[in-house]
């Protein structure tokens, strides 16, 4: 049984061309003794868990380990299954390289891998805590801590860019995406987690995704939109995890016995945006 760090080294040996140096943007040249070297002489160490840390400096994360564990338990309970099955059916290149942008604790990537995405999957997030948990929990995916604004990925190498409920950077997306690649972005629809919103004391403005969708449509010559809406039966023991899962719930002060009676069912209402560029045809 290979150690995680050795598995990660083997992955990098085979896929070094997918990455570039986050400092000087030159290609990665070699990987040996659990270290990666770029042509400009920068060097990065693989962690014991088999991840790379490629941030220029640590970013304080709003995502605590408790919150990440809550997300992981919810994912394991099947909260995202319907969404992810839909996404999988939309992926044009299941043998291609998929980059999960803002992968958090890695549950989405892990599900897609388990369900048969044959190509390599790379997941990254700016949260080191998230990446540590992802790498500890899942096999066969390469996870790294990195910043989308200075992303350590090589140009024109990615068949699928997956961006689930996480910020985008379209100029980076353009740089990374292969000519016939797909960007699959998931944004909330107005009904998303409405049961949780209704618990908030402050008068909340109803959420609209119009601006995000408009920006996406401006950017890609071909855009498909697929809505996914379903009700998830929330088991009592996951109610607390659910409330802690997103910033929406962080300010809720209500007693959990009360909340449990109100959160029996959760509405998952999301919009999948699939973008392809003109010269992809
Ligand atoms: Zn470099």
JSON list of C-alpha atoms in Angstrom, two decimals, residues 60-219:
[
{"chain": "A", "resi": 60, "resn": "UNK", "atom": "CA", "xyz": [-7.08, 33.47, 7.17]},
{"chain": "A", "resi": 61, "resn": "UNK", "atom": "CA", "xyz": [-9.99, 31.18, 6.43]},
{"chain": "A", "resi": 62, "resn": "UNK", "atom": "CA", "xyz": [-13.54, 31.75, 7.54]},
{"chain": "A", "resi": 63, "resn": "UNK", "atom": "CA", "xyz": [-14.03, 28.01, 7.24]},
{"chain": "A", "resi": 64, "resn": "UNK", "atom": "CA", "xyz": [-13.34, 26.27, 10.51]},
{"chain": "A", "resi": 65, "resn": "UNK", "atom": "CA", "xyz": [-12.60, 22.57, 10.76]},
{"chain": "A", "resi": 66, "resn": "UNK", "atom": "CA", "xyz": [-15.97, 22.09, 12.50]},
{"chain": "A", "resi": 67, "resn": "UNK", "atom": "CA", "xyz": [-17.78, 23.67, 9.58]},
{"chain": "A", "resi": 68, "resn": "UNK", "atom": "CA", "xyz": [-15.85, 21.57, 7.08]},
{"chain": "A", "resi": 69, "resn": "UNK", "atom": "CA", "xyz": [-16.68, 18.40, 9.01]},
{"chain": "A", "resi": 70, "resn": "UNK", "atom": "CA", "xyz": [-20.35, 19.44, 9.05]},
{"chain": "A", "resi": 71, "resn": "UNK", "atom": "CA", "xyz": [-20.23, 19.86, 5.27]},
{"chain": "A", "resi": 72, "resn": "UNK", "atom": "CA", "xyz": [-18.59, 16.50, 4.89]},
{"chain": "A", "resi": 73, "resn": "UNK", "atom": "CA", "xyz": [-21.27, 14.73, 6.95]},
{"chain": "A", "resi": 74, "resn": "UNK", "atom": "CA", "xyz": [-24.02, 16.42, 4.97]},
{"chain": "A", "resi": 75, "resn": "UNK", "atom": "CA", "xyz": [-22.41, 15.42, 1.69]},
{"chain": "A", "resi": 76, "resn": "UNK", "atom": "CA", "xyz": [-22.13, 11.83, 2.91]},
{"chain": "A", "resi": 77, "resn": "UNK", "atom": "CA", "xyz": [-25.81, 11.85, 3.79]},
{"chain": "A", "resi": 78, "resn": "UNK", "atom": "CA", "xyz": [-26.63, 12.54, 0.14]},
{"chain": "A", "resi": 79, "resn": "UNK", "atom": "CA", "xyz": [-27.53, 16.24, 0.20]},
{"chain": "A", "resi": 80, "resn": "UNK", "atom": "CA", "xyz": [-25.84, 16.85, -3.17]},
{"chain": "A", "resi": 81, "resn": "UNK", "atom": "CA", "xyz": [-26.41, 13.53, -4.91]},
{"chain": "A", "resi": 82, "resn": "UNK", "atom": "CA", "xyz": [-29.16, 14.73, -7.27]},
{"chain": "A", "resi": 83, "resn": "UNK", "atom": "CA", "xyz": [-27.13, 17.80, -8.24]},
{"chain": "A", "resi": 84, "resn": "UNK", "atom": "CA", "xyz": [-23.95, 15.82, -8.82]},
{"chain": "A", "resi": 85, "resn": "UNK", "atom": "CA", "xyz": [-25.66, 13.11, -10.87]},
{"chain": "A", "resi": 86, "resn": "UNK", "atom": "CA", "xyz": [-27.02, 15.87, -13.08]},
{"chain": "A", "resi": 87, "resn": "UNK", "atom": "CA", "xyz": [-23.61, 17.49, -13.41]},
{"chain": "A", "resi": 88, "resn": "UNK", "atom": "CA", "xyz": [-22.05, 14.16, -14.28]},
{"chain": "A", "resi": 89, "resn": "UNK", "atom": "CA", "xyz": [-24.55, 13.66, -17.08]},
{"chain": "A", "resi": 90, "resn": "UNK", "atom": "CA", "xyz": [-23.63, 17.07, -18.49]},
{"chain": "A", "resi": 91, "resn": "UNK", "atom": "CA", "xyz": [-19.88, 16.55, -18.59]},
{"chain": "A", "resi": 92, "resn": "UNK", "atom": "CA", "xyz": [-18.81, 16.29, -22.21]},
{"chain": "A", "resi": 93, "resn": "UNK", "atom": "CA", "xyz": [-15.37, 14.81, -21.51]},
{"chain": "A", "resi": 94, "resn": "UNK", "atom": "CA", "xyz": [-15.61, 12.21, -18.73]},
{"chain": "A", "resi": 95, "resn": "UNK", "atom": "CA", "xyz": [-12.17, 10.96, -19.78]},
{"chain": "A", "resi": 96, "resn": "UNK", "atom": "CA", "xyz": [-10.74, 14.46, -19.60]},
{"chain": "A", "resi": 97, "resn": "UNK", "atom": "CA", "xyz": [-9.04, 16.47, -16.90]},
{"chain": "A", "resi": 98, "resn": "UNK", "atom": "CA", "xyz": [-11.45, 18.05, -14.44]},
{"chain": "A", "resi": 99, "resn": "UNK", "atom": "CA", "xyz": [-10.47, 20.94, -12.19]},
{"chain": "A", "resi": 100, "resn": "UNK", "atom": "CA", "xyz": [-12.72, 21.48, -9.16]},
{"chain": "A", "resi": 101, "resn": "UNK", "atom": "CA", "xyz": [-12.35, 25.19, -8.40]},
{"chain": "A", "resi": 102, "resn": "UNK", "atom": "CA", "xyz": [-13.11, 25.95, -4.76]},
{"chain": "A", "resi": 103, "resn": "UNK", "atom": "CA", "xyz": [-13.44, 22.28, -3.88]},
{"chain": "A", "resi": 104, "resn": "UNK", "atom": "CA", "xyz": [-13.66, 22.79, -0.11]},
{"chain": "A", "resi": 105, "resn": "UNK", "atom": "CA", "xyz": [-13.42, 19.45, 1.68]},
{"chain": "A", "resi": 106, "resn": "UNK", "atom": "CA", "xyz": [-13.53, 17.61, -1.63]},
{"chain": "A", "resi": 107, "resn": "UNK", "atom": "CA", "xyz": [-16.84, 15.75, -1.36]},
{"chain": "A", "resi": 108, "resn": "UNK", "atom": "CA", "xyz": [-18.10, 16.78, -4.79]},
{"chain": "A", "resi": 109, "resn": "UNK", "atom": "CA", "xyz": [-14.93, 15.66, -6.56]},
{"chain": "A", "resi": 110, "resn": "UNK", "atom": "CA", "xyz": [-14.90, 12.43, -4.62]},
{"chain": "A", "resi": 111, "resn": "UNK", "atom": "CA", "xyz": [-18.47, 11.68, -5.65]},
{"chain": "A", "resi": 112, "resn": "UNK", "atom": "CA", "xyz": [-17.78, 12.31, -9.33]},
{"chain": "A", "resi": 113, "resn": "UNK", "atom": "CA", "xyz": [-14.69, 10.12, -9.20]},
{"chain": "A", "resi": 114, "resn": "UNK", "atom": "CA", "xyz": [-16.57, 7.32, -7.48]},
{"chain": "A", "resi": 115, "resn": "UNK", "atom": "CA", "xyz": [-19.38, 7.55, -10.02]},
{"chain": "A", "resi": 116, "resn": "UNK", "atom": "CA", "xyz": [-17.05, 7.03, -12.92]},
{"chain": "A", "resi": 117, "resn": "UNK", "atom": "CA", "xyz": [-15.22, 10.16, -14.01]},
{"chain": "A", "resi": 118, "resn": "UNK", "atom": "CA", "xyz": [-12.29, 8.39, -15.63]},
{"chain": "A", "resi": 119, "resn": "UNK", "atom": "CA", "xyz": [-10.02, 11.33, -16.24]},
{"chain": "A", "resi": 120, "resn": "UNK", "atom": "CA", "xyz": [-7.82, 12.91, -13.58]},
{"chain": "A", "resi": 121, "resn": "UNK", "atom": "CA", "xyz": [-9.54, 15.15, -11.06]},
{"chain": "A", "resi": 122, "resn": "UNK", "atom": "CA", "xyz": [-7.67, 17.97, -9.38]},
{"chain": "A", "resi": 123, "resn": "UNK", "atom": "CA", "xyz": [-9.35, 19.91, -6.59]},
{"chain": "A", "resi": 124, "resn": "UNK", "atom": "CA", "xyz": [-8.11, 23.12, -5.07]},
{"chain": "A", "resi": 125, "resn": "UNK", "atom": "CA", "xyz": [-9.25, 25.62, -2.53]},
{"chain": "A", "resi": 126, "resn": "UNK", "atom": "CA", "xyz": [-7.79, 28.63, -0.76]},
{"chain": "A", "resi": 127, "resn": "UNK", "atom": "CA", "xyz": [-8.64, 26.97, 2.55]},
{"chain": "A", "resi": 128, "resn": "UNK", "atom": "CA", "xyz": [-5.77, 24.81, 3.77]},
{"chain": "A", "resi": 129, "resn": "UNK", "atom": "CA", "xyz": [-8.10, 23.25, 6.36]},
{"chain": "A", "resi": 130, "resn": "UNK", "atom": "CA", "xyz": [-10.43, 22.21, 3.58]},
{"chain": "A", "resi": 131, "resn": "UNK", "atom": "CA", "xyz": [-7.63, 20.68, 1.53]},
{"chain": "A", "resi": 132, "resn": "UNK", "atom": "CA", "xyz": [-6.23, 18.82, 4.53]},
{"chain": "A", "resi": 133, "resn": "UNK", "atom": "CA", "xyz": [-9.60, 17.27, 5.22]},
{"chain": "A", "resi": 134, "resn": "UNK", "atom": "CA", "xyz": [-10.14, 16.50, 1.53]},
{"chain": "A", "resi": 135, "resn": "UNK", "atom": "CA", "xyz": [-6.81, 14.73, 1.21]},
{"chain": "A", "resi": 136, "resn": "UNK", "atom": "CA", "xyz": [-7.32, 12.81, 4.45]},
{"chain": "A", "resi": 137, "resn": "UNK", "atom": "CA", "xyz": [-10.78, 11.63, 3.35]},
{"chain": "A", "resi": 138, "resn": "UNK", "atom": "CA", "xyz": [-10.50, 10.83, -0.33]},
{"chain": "A", "resi": 139, "resn": "UNK", "atom": "CA", "xyz": [-8.30, 8.76, -2.63]},
{"chain": "A", "resi": 140, "resn": "UNK", "atom": "CA", "xyz": [-7.53, 9.17, -6.31]},
{"chain": "A", "resi": 141, "resn": "UNK", "atom": "CA", "xyz": [-7.92, 12.93, -6.48]},
{"chain": "A", "resi": 142, "resn": "UNK", "atom": "CA", "xyz": [-5.05, 15.38, -6.28]},
{"chain": "A", "resi": 143, "resn": "UNK", "atom": "CA", "xyz": [-5.80, 18.20, -3.84]},
{"chain": "A", "resi": 144, "resn": "UNK", "atom": "CA", "xyz": [-3.87, 21.40, -3.37]},
{"chain": "A", "resi": 145, "resn": "UNK", "atom": "CA", "xyz": [-4.13, 24.72, -1.58]},
{"chain": "A", "resi": 146, "resn": "UNK", "atom": "CA", "xyz": [-4.00, 27.51, -4.11]},
{"chain": "A", "resi": 147, "resn": "UNK", "atom": "CA", "xyz": [-5.44, 30.89, -5.03]},
{"chain": "A", "resi": 148, "resn": "UNK", "atom": "CA", "xyz": [-7.56, 31.25, -8.15]},
{"chain": "A", "resi": 149, "resn": "UNK", "atom": "CA", "xyz": [-6.14, 34.75, -8.65]},
{"chain": "A", "resi": 150, "resn": "UNK", "atom": "CA", "xyz": [-2.61, 33.31, -8.96]},
{"chain": "A", "resi": 151, "resn": "UNK", "atom": "CA", "xyz": [-3.49, 29.84, -10.01]},
{"chain": "A", "resi": 152, "resn": "UNK", "atom": "CA", "xyz": [-0.73, 27.25, -10.36]},
{"chain": "A", "resi": 153, "resn": "UNK", "atom": "CA", "xyz": [-2.29, 25.51, -13.36]},
{"chain": "A", "resi": 154, "resn": "UNK", "atom": "CA", "xyz": [-0.92, 25.37, -16.87]},
{"chain": "A", "resi": 155, "resn": "UNK", "atom": "CA", "xyz": [-2.72, 27.03, -19.79]},
{"chain": "A", "resi": 156, "resn": "UNK", "atom": "CA", "xyz": [-5.17, 25.20, -22.07]},
{"chain": "A", "resi": 157, "resn": "UNK", "atom": "CA", "xyz": [-4.94, 21.84, -20.29]},
{"chain": "A", "resi": 158, "resn": "UNK", "atom": "CA", "xyz": [-8.37, 21.44, -18.67]},
{"chain": "A", "resi": 159, "resn": "UNK", "atom": "CA", "xyz": [-11.40, 19.80, -20.27]},
{"chain": "A", "resi": 160, "resn": "UNK", "atom": "CA", "xyz": [-13.83, 20.64, -17.48]},
{"chain": "A", "resi": 161, "resn": "UNK", "atom": "CA", "xyz": [-13.76, 23.51, -15.02]},
{"chain": "A", "resi": 162, "resn": "UNK", "atom": "CA", "xyz": [-16.19, 22.84, -12.21]},
{"chain": "A", "resi": 163, "resn": "UNK", "atom": "CA", "xyz": [-17.18, 25.77, -10.02]},
{"chain": "A", "resi": 164, "resn": "UNK", "atom": "CA", "xyz": [-19.84, 24.87, -7.47]},
{"chain": "A", "resi": 165, "resn": "UNK", "atom": "CA", "xyz": [-21.15, 27.69, -5.27]},
{"chain": "A", "resi": 166, "resn": "UNK", "atom": "CA", "xyz": [-17.77, 29.33, -5.35]},
{"chain": "A", "resi": 167, "resn": "UNK", "atom": "CA", "xyz": [-16.34, 32.54, -6.87]},
{"chain": "A", "resi": 168, "resn": "UNK", "atom": "CA", "xyz": [-15.23, 32.66, -10.51]},
{"chain": "A", "resi": 169, "resn": "UNK", "atom": "CA", "xyz": [-12.37, 34.33, -12.32]},
{"chain": "A", "resi": 170, "resn": "UNK", "atom": "CA", "xyz": [-13.22, 34.27, -16.01]},
{"chain": "A", "resi": 171, "resn": "UNK", "atom": "CA", "xyz": [-9.86, 35.43, -17.32]},
{"chain": "A", "resi": 172, "resn": "UNK", "atom": "CA", "xyz": [-8.25, 32.54, -15.46]},
{"chain": "A", "resi": 173, "resn": "UNK", "atom": "CA", "xyz": [-10.96, 30.18, -16.72]},
{"chain": "A", "resi": 174, "resn": "UNK", "atom": "CA", "xyz": [-10.15, 31.27, -20.29]},
{"chain": "A", "resi": 175, "resn": "UNK", "atom": "CA", "xyz": [-6.47, 30.66, -19.76]},
{"chain": "A", "resi": 176, "resn": "UNK", "atom": "CA", "xyz": [-6.95, 27.16, -18.31]},
{"chain": "A", "resi": 177, "resn": "UNK", "atom": "CA", "xyz": [-9.73, 25.76, -20.46]},
{"chain": "A", "resi": 178, "resn": "UNK", "atom": "CA", "xyz": [-8.98, 23.60, -23.51]},
{"chain": "A", "resi": 179, "resn": "UNK", "atom": "CA", "xyz": [-10.45, 24.80, -26.78]},
{"chain": "A", "resi": 180, "resn": "UNK", "atom": "CA", "xyz": [-13.36, 22.38, -26.68]},
{"chain": "A", "resi": 181, "resn": "UNK", "atom": "CA", "xyz": [-13.68, 22.43, -22.91]},
{"chain": "A", "resi": 182, "resn": "UNK", "atom": "CA", "xyz": [-16.64, 23.21, -20.69]},
{"chain": "A", "resi": 183, "resn": "UNK", "atom": "CA", "xyz": [-17.13, 25.47, -17.72]},
{"chain": "A", "resi": 184, "resn": "UNK", "atom": "CA", "xyz": [-19.78, 24.13, -15.36]},
{"chain": "A", "resi": 185, "resn": "UNK", "atom": "CA", "xyz": [-20.78, 26.65, -12.74]},
{"chain": "A", "resi": 186, "resn": "UNK", "atom": "CA", "xyz": [-23.45, 26.15, -10.09]},
{"chain": "A", "resi": 187, "resn": "UNK", "atom": "CA", "xyz": [-25.22, 29.13, -8.56]},
{"chain": "A", "resi": 188, "resn": "UNK", "atom": "CA", "xyz": [-28.16, 29.32, -6.15]},
{"chain": "A", "resi": 189, "resn": "UNK", "atom": "CA", "xyz": [-31.68, 29.85, -7.41]},
{"chain": "A", "resi": 190, "resn": "UNK", "atom": "CA", "xyz": [-33.95, 32.04, -5.25]},
{"chain": "A", "resi": 191, "resn": "UNK", "atom": "CA", "xyz": [-35.45, 29.02, -3.45]},
{"chain": "A", "resi": 192, "resn": "UNK", "atom": "CA", "xyz": [-32.09, 27.65, -2.37]},
{"chain": "A", "resi": 193, "resn": "UNK", "atom": "CA", "xyz": [-32.17, 26.72, 1.35]},
{"chain": "A", "resi": 194, "resn": "UNK", "atom": "CA", "xyz": [-35.24, 28.89, 1.82]},
{"chain": "A", "resi": 195, "resn": "UNK", "atom": "CA", "xyz": [-36.06, 27.08, 5.07]},
{"chain": "A", "resi": 196, "resn": "UNK", "atom": "CA", "xyz": [-32.78, 28.32, 6.50]},
{"chain": "A", "resi": 197, "resn": "UNK", "atom": "CA", "xyz": [-33.34, 31.85, 5.24]},
{"chain": "A", "resi": 198, "resn": "UNK", "atom": "CA", "xyz": [-36.75, 31.92, 6.88]},
{"chain": "A", "resi": 199, "resn": "UNK", "atom": "CA", "xyz": [-35.11, 31.36, 10.28]},
{"chain": "A", "resi": 200, "resn": "UNK", "atom": "CA", "xyz": [-33.14, 34.56, 10.02]},
{"chain": "A", "resi": 201, "resn": "UNK", "atom": "CA", "xyz": [-34.33, 37.37, 12.20]},
{"chain": "A", "resi": 202, "resn": "UNK", "atom": "CA", "xyz": [-33.20, 40.24, 10.03]},
{"chain": "A", "resi": 203, "resn": "UNK", "atom": "CA", "xyz": [-35.48, 41.07, 7.16]},
{"chain": "A", "resi": 204, "resn": "UNK", "atom": "CA", "xyz": [-33.68, 39.38, 4.34]},
{"chain": "A", "resi": 205, "resn": "UNK", "atom": "CA", "xyz": [-33.69, 40.53, 0.78]},
{"chain": "A", "resi": 206, "resn": "UNK", "atom": "CA", "xyz": [-34.55, 37.66, -1.44]},
{"chain": "A", "resi": 207, "resn": "UNK", "atom": "CA", "xyz": [-31.55, 36.36, -3.29]},
{"chain": "A", "resi": 208, "resn": "UNK", "atom": "CA", "xyz": [-31.24, 36.87, -7.02]},
{"chain": "A", "resi": 209, "resn": "UNK", "atom": "CA", "xyz": [-28.68, 35.23, -9.23]},
{"chain": "A", "resi": 210, "resn": "UNK", "atom": "CA", "xyz": [-29.44, 37.55, -12.17]},
{"chain": "A", "resi": 211, "resn": "UNK", "atom": "CA", "xyz": [-26.13, 39.42, -12.15]},
{"chain": "A", "resi": 212, "resn": "UNK", "atom": "CA", "xyz": [-24.04, 36.29, -11.91]},
{"chain": "A", "resi": 213, "resn": "UNK", "atom": "CA", "xyz": [-25.96, 34.63, -14.72]},
{"chain": "A", "resi": 214, "resn": "UNK", "atom": "CA", "xyz": [-25.71, 37.73, -16.88]},
{"chain": "A", "resi": 215, "resn": "UNK", "atom": "CA", "xyz": [-21.96, 37.90, -16.43]},
{"chain": "A", "resi": 216, "resn": "UNK", "atom": "CA", "xyz": [-21.65, 34.23, -17.36]},
{"chain": "A", "resi": 217, "resn": "UNK", "atom": "CA", "xyz": [-23.80, 34.68, -20.46]},
{"chain": "A", "resi": 218, "resn": "UNK", "atom": "CA", "xyz": [-21.73, 37.64, -21.57]},
{"chain": "A", "resi": 219, "resn": "UNK", "atom": "CA", "xyz": [-18.59, 35.61, -21.31]}
]
